[in-house]
């Protein structure tokens, strides 16, 4: 091209064009190849996990915490994770010394069912979360289906959710509150995306499925 001619720039959607971004990302599919793992059809464990922001009590070591004695805290199913202070969770597990390190009671469902994406749900009672070190223990090779539901608490945001050490299948994504009846027919069980991170839509949900075959 003539060096004096300005480059022809493409017409791109706006950086805040959520619908266009969602339409592009949710329509990606996998290339199905012989010998390549496919999405498991039988599910052993189903989990519904809310993700979002909230507030929690200031911890003793947080000397600069604000005057209201609360702080912002991310949470899943109203459990805000605190890393172990002295012993790693894997070391505690293999040494059979988990007492005081973590508990195995991370819930498969949120403790309270509510209108997850409604403005009316964004109140002090619903925002409050507790700090803990909870895990969900899975049997080796079991298939897990997890609904990741964004909430309106504090703010509607698009949360990238990563599953360390795994690739998972993204069966479906959408906006608003997840509805099993209307969402299930949309599941891609033929050539779904296979990823290790999914961007849960703003004020929406994503359904992933994976095989628990990588302990630790």
Short mmCIF file of C-alpha atoms in Angstrom, two decimals:
data_model
loop_
_atom_site.label_atom_id
_atom_site.label_comp_id
_atom_site.label_asym_id
_atom_site.label_seq_id
_atom_site.Cartn_x
_atom_site.Cartn_y
_atom_site.Cartn_z
CA UNK A 1 0.00 0.00 0.00
CA UNK A 2 1.01 3.55 -0.52
CA UNK A 3 2.91 4.58 2.60
CA UNK A 4 1.12 7.93 2.62
CA UNK A 5 -2.32 6.31 2.83
CA UNK A 6 -3.79 5.91 6.33
CA UNK A 7 -4.49 2.33 7.35
CA UNK A 8 -8.05 1.10 6.99
CA UNK A 9 -9.25 0.35 10.51
CA UNK A 10 -12.01 -2.19 11.15
CA UNK A 11 -15.31 -1.18 12.68
CA UNK A 12 -15.19 -2.71 16.15
CA UNK A 13 -18.00 -2.95 18.70
CA UNK A 14 -17.86 -0.72 21.74
CA UNK A 15 -15.79 -1.93 24.69
CA UNK A 16 -19.01 -2.09 26.72
CA UNK A 17 -21.07 -3.89 24.05
CA UNK A 18 -21.94 -6.85 26.27
CA UNK A 19 -24.39 -8.45 23.84
CA UNK A 20 -21.88 -8.60 20.98
CA UNK A 21 -19.14 -9.99 23.24
CA UNK A 22 -21.52 -12.62 24.63
CA UNK A 23 -22.78 -13.60 21.18
CA UNK A 24 -19.20 -14.13 19.98
CA UNK A 25 -17.89 -16.00 23.03
CA UNK A 26 -20.94 -18.20 23.54
CA UNK A 27 -20.94 -19.36 19.92
CA UNK A 28 -17.43 -20.79 20.02
CA UNK A 29 -17.32 -24.58 19.65
CA UNK A 30 -14.63 -27.23 19.96
CA UNK A 31 -12.97 -29.17 17.16
CA UNK A 32 -13.94 -32.79 17.78
CA UNK A 33 -11.05 -35.10 16.89
CA UNK A 34 -10.64 -38.90 17.14
CA UNK A 35 -9.26 -39.85 20.55
CA UNK A 36 -9.99 -36.42 22.01
CA UNK A 37 -12.06 -36.40 25.24
CA UNK A 38 -15.71 -35.57 24.70
CA UNK A 39 -18.20 -34.14 27.14
CA UNK A 40 -19.37 -36.79 29.65
CA UNK A 41 -23.12 -37.38 29.51
CA UNK A 42 -23.66 -38.97 32.94
CA UNK A 43 -23.34 -36.59 35.90
CA UNK A 44 -22.42 -37.74 39.43
CA UNK A 45 -22.42 -34.43 41.32
CA UNK A 46 -24.35 -31.24 40.57
CA UNK A 47 -23.43 -27.92 42.16
CA UNK A 48 -25.04 -24.48 41.98
CA UNK A 49 -22.50 -21.84 42.95
CA UNK A 50 -23.16 -18.13 43.29
CA UNK A 51 -20.18 -15.85 42.66
CA UNK A 52 -19.82 -12.19 43.46
CA UNK A 53 -18.79 -9.49 45.87
CA UNK A 54 -19.91 -8.87 49.42
CA UNK A 55 -18.68 -7.52 52.73
CA UNK A 56 -17.07 -9.36 55.63
CA UNK A 57 -15.84 -8.48 59.08
CA UNK A 58 -12.34 -7.07 59.32
CA UNK A 59 -9.78 -9.60 60.47
CA UNK A 60 -7.55 -8.94 63.52
CA UNK A 61 -4.43 -8.50 61.40
CA UNK A 62 -6.10 -5.92 59.14
CA UNK A 63 -5.20 -2.88 61.21
CA UNK A 64 -6.06 -0.43 58.44
CA UNK A 65 -9.57 -1.81 57.87
CA UNK A 66 -12.21 0.92 57.57
CA UNK A 67 -14.18 2.47 60.40
CA UNK A 68 -17.28 0.35 59.80
CA UNK A 69 -15.13 -2.70 60.60
CA UNK A 70 -16.10 -4.37 57.33
CA UNK A 71 -14.27 -4.94 54.06
CA UNK A 72 -15.05 -6.04 50.53
CA UNK A 73 -14.83 -9.80 50.09
CA UNK A 74 -15.37 -12.05 47.09
CA UNK A 75 -17.36 -15.15 47.85
CA UNK A 76 -18.81 -18.33 46.39
CA UNK A 77 -22.04 -19.60 47.95
CA UNK A 78 -21.50 -16.96 50.62
CA UNK A 79 -18.15 -18.46 51.67
CA UNK A 80 -15.16 -16.13 51.35
CA UNK A 81 -11.95 -18.15 51.19
CA UNK A 82 -9.10 -17.71 53.67
CA UNK A 83 -5.81 -19.46 52.79
CA UNK A 84 -4.30 -21.68 55.51
CA UNK A 85 -1.69 -19.88 57.58
CA UNK A 86 0.77 -22.62 58.44
CA UNK A 87 0.12 -25.87 56.55
CA UNK A 88 -0.92 -26.23 52.92
CA UNK A 89 -4.20 -28.03 52.30
CA UNK A 90 -2.48 -30.79 50.31
CA UNK A 91 0.07 -31.38 53.06
CA UNK A 92 -2.70 -31.51 55.65
CA UNK A 93 -4.69 -33.94 53.49
CA UNK A 94 -1.85 -36.37 52.89
CA UNK A 95 -0.75 -36.18 56.51
CA UNK A 96 -4.33 -36.74 57.65
CA UNK A 97 -4.04 -33.63 59.82
CA UNK A 98 -6.80 -31.46 58.41
CA UNK A 99 -8.24 -30.29 61.76
CA UNK A 100 -7.77 -26.56 62.05
CA UNK A 101 -6.55 -26.28 58.43
CA UNK A 102 -9.74 -26.63 56.42
CA UNK A 103 -13.24 -28.10 56.59
CA UNK A 104 -15.05 -30.22 54.00
CA UNK A 105 -18.37 -28.44 54.15
CA UNK A 106 -18.34 -26.13 51.14
CA UNK A 107 -22.02 -26.23 50.10
CA UNK A 108 -23.38 -27.55 46.81
CA UNK A 109 -26.06 -24.83 46.93
CA UNK A 110 -26.14 -21.24 48.25
CA UNK A 111 -27.35 -21.05 51.87
CA UNK A 112 -30.25 -18.81 50.83
CA UNK A 113 -32.17 -18.87 47.56
CA UNK A 114 -32.92 -15.34 46.34
CA UNK A 115 -33.35 -13.27 43.20
CA UNK A 116 -29.64 -13.33 42.35
CA UNK A 117 -29.57 -10.56 39.75
CA UNK A 118 -32.29 -8.19 41.05
CA UNK A 119 -31.41 -4.73 42.34
CA UNK A 120 -33.70 -5.32 45.31
CA UNK A 121 -31.41 -8.14 46.51
CA UNK A 122 -28.49 -5.76 46.95
CA UNK A 123 -28.93 -5.01 50.64
CA UNK A 124 -26.70 -5.25 53.72
CA UNK A 125 -28.15 -8.58 54.82
CA UNK A 126 -27.48 -10.30 51.49
CA UNK A 127 -24.07 -8.65 51.04
CA UNK A 128 -22.71 -10.02 54.31
CA UNK A 129 -20.40 -13.04 53.98
CA UNK A 130 -18.16 -14.97 56.35
CA UNK A 131 -14.49 -15.87 56.03
CA UNK A 132 -13.60 -19.57 56.10
CA UNK A 133 -11.40 -22.26 54.60
CA UNK A 134 -13.94 -24.67 53.12
CA UNK A 135 -13.38 -27.27 50.42
CA UNK A 136 -15.57 -29.63 48.42
CA UNK A 137 -14.06 -33.11 48.26
CA UNK A 138 -14.80 -35.16 45.15
CA UNK A 139 -14.36 -38.83 44.37
CA UNK A 140 -11.70 -39.64 41.81
CA UNK A 141 -13.08 -39.72 38.24
CA UNK A 142 -16.56 -38.50 39.14
CA UNK A 143 -18.26 -36.12 36.71
CA UNK A 144 -19.25 -32.74 38.10
CA UNK A 145 -21.70 -30.27 36.61
CA UNK A 146 -21.49 -26.79 38.06
CA UNK A 147 -23.76 -23.82 37.46
CA UNK A 148 -21.87 -20.57 38.06
CA UNK A 149 -24.38 -17.81 38.85
CA UNK A 150 -23.31 -14.17 39.02
CA UNK A 151 -25.07 -11.98 41.56
CA UNK A 152 -26.12 -8.35 41.78
CA UNK A 153 -24.51 -7.93 45.22
CA UNK A 154 -22.36 -4.77 45.33
CA UNK A 155 -22.32 -4.63 41.51
CA UNK A 156 -23.13 -6.70 38.45
CA UNK A 157 -19.85 -7.84 36.99
CA UNK A 158 -18.49 -10.38 34.57
CA UNK A 159 -16.41 -12.77 36.66
CA UNK A 160 -13.70 -14.92 35.00
CA UNK A 161 -13.79 -18.29 36.75
CA UNK A 162 -10.74 -20.56 36.55
CA UNK A 163 -10.51 -24.23 37.50
CA UNK A 164 -6.86 -24.92 38.24
CA UNK A 165 -5.41 -28.12 36.78
CA UNK A 166 -8.41 -28.94 34.60
CA UNK A 167 -10.05 -28.26 31.31
CA UNK A 168 -13.83 -28.17 31.54
CA UNK A 169 -16.64 -28.12 29.01
CA UNK A 170 -18.81 -24.99 28.77
CA UNK A 171 -22.29 -26.33 28.06
CA UNK A 172 -24.26 -23.06 28.01
CA UNK A 173 -24.24 -19.42 29.08
CA UNK A 174 -26.94 -16.81 29.56
CA UNK A 175 -28.19 -13.71 31.37
CA UNK A 176 -30.38 -13.34 34.44
CA UNK A 177 -31.13 -16.10 36.91
CA UNK A 178 -30.36 -19.65 35.83
CA UNK A 179 -33.44 -21.72 35.03
CA UNK A 180 -32.82 -25.44 34.59
CA UNK A 181 -36.00 -25.97 32.55
CA UNK A 182 -35.17 -23.39 29.90
CA UNK A 183 -31.37 -23.77 29.99
CA UNK A 184 -31.04 -27.56 29.67
CA UNK A 185 -32.31 -27.66 26.05
CA UNK A 186 -29.53 -25.20 25.16
CA UNK A 187 -26.74 -27.47 26.46
CA UNK A 188 -24.14 -28.25 23.81
CA UNK A 189 -23.30 -31.90 24.43
CA UNK A 190 -21.71 -32.47 21.02
CA UNK A 191 -18.86 -29.98 20.56
CA UNK A 192 -18.85 -27.57 23.52
CA UNK A 193 -15.97 -25.24 24.27
CA UNK A 194 -13.20 -26.84 26.31
CA UNK A 195 -11.44 -24.28 28.50
CA UNK A 196 -9.83 -23.74 31.89
CA UNK A 197 -11.40 -20.30 32.37
CA UNK A 198 -14.88 -19.03 31.54
CA UNK A 199 -16.12 -15.46 31.68
CA UNK A 200 -19.47 -15.72 33.45
CA UNK A 201 -21.71 -13.14 31.71
CA UNK A 202 -22.52 -9.92 33.54
CA UNK A 203 -25.54 -10.60 35.72
CA UNK A 204 -25.79 -14.07 34.20
CA UNK A 205 -24.66 -17.67 34.44
CA UNK A 206 -22.55 -20.38 32.86
CA UNK A 207 -22.78 -24.17 33.11
CA UNK A 208 -19.58 -26.21 33.11
CA UNK A 209 -18.92 -29.94 33.32
CA UNK A 210 -15.65 -31.71 34.12
CA UNK A 211 -14.19 -35.02 35.25
CA UNK A 212 -12.34 -34.95 38.59
CA UNK A 213 -9.30 -36.88 37.40
CA UNK A 214 -6.43 -34.64 38.57
CA UNK A 215 -6.11 -34.94 42.39
CA UNK A 216 -4.69 -31.90 44.11
#
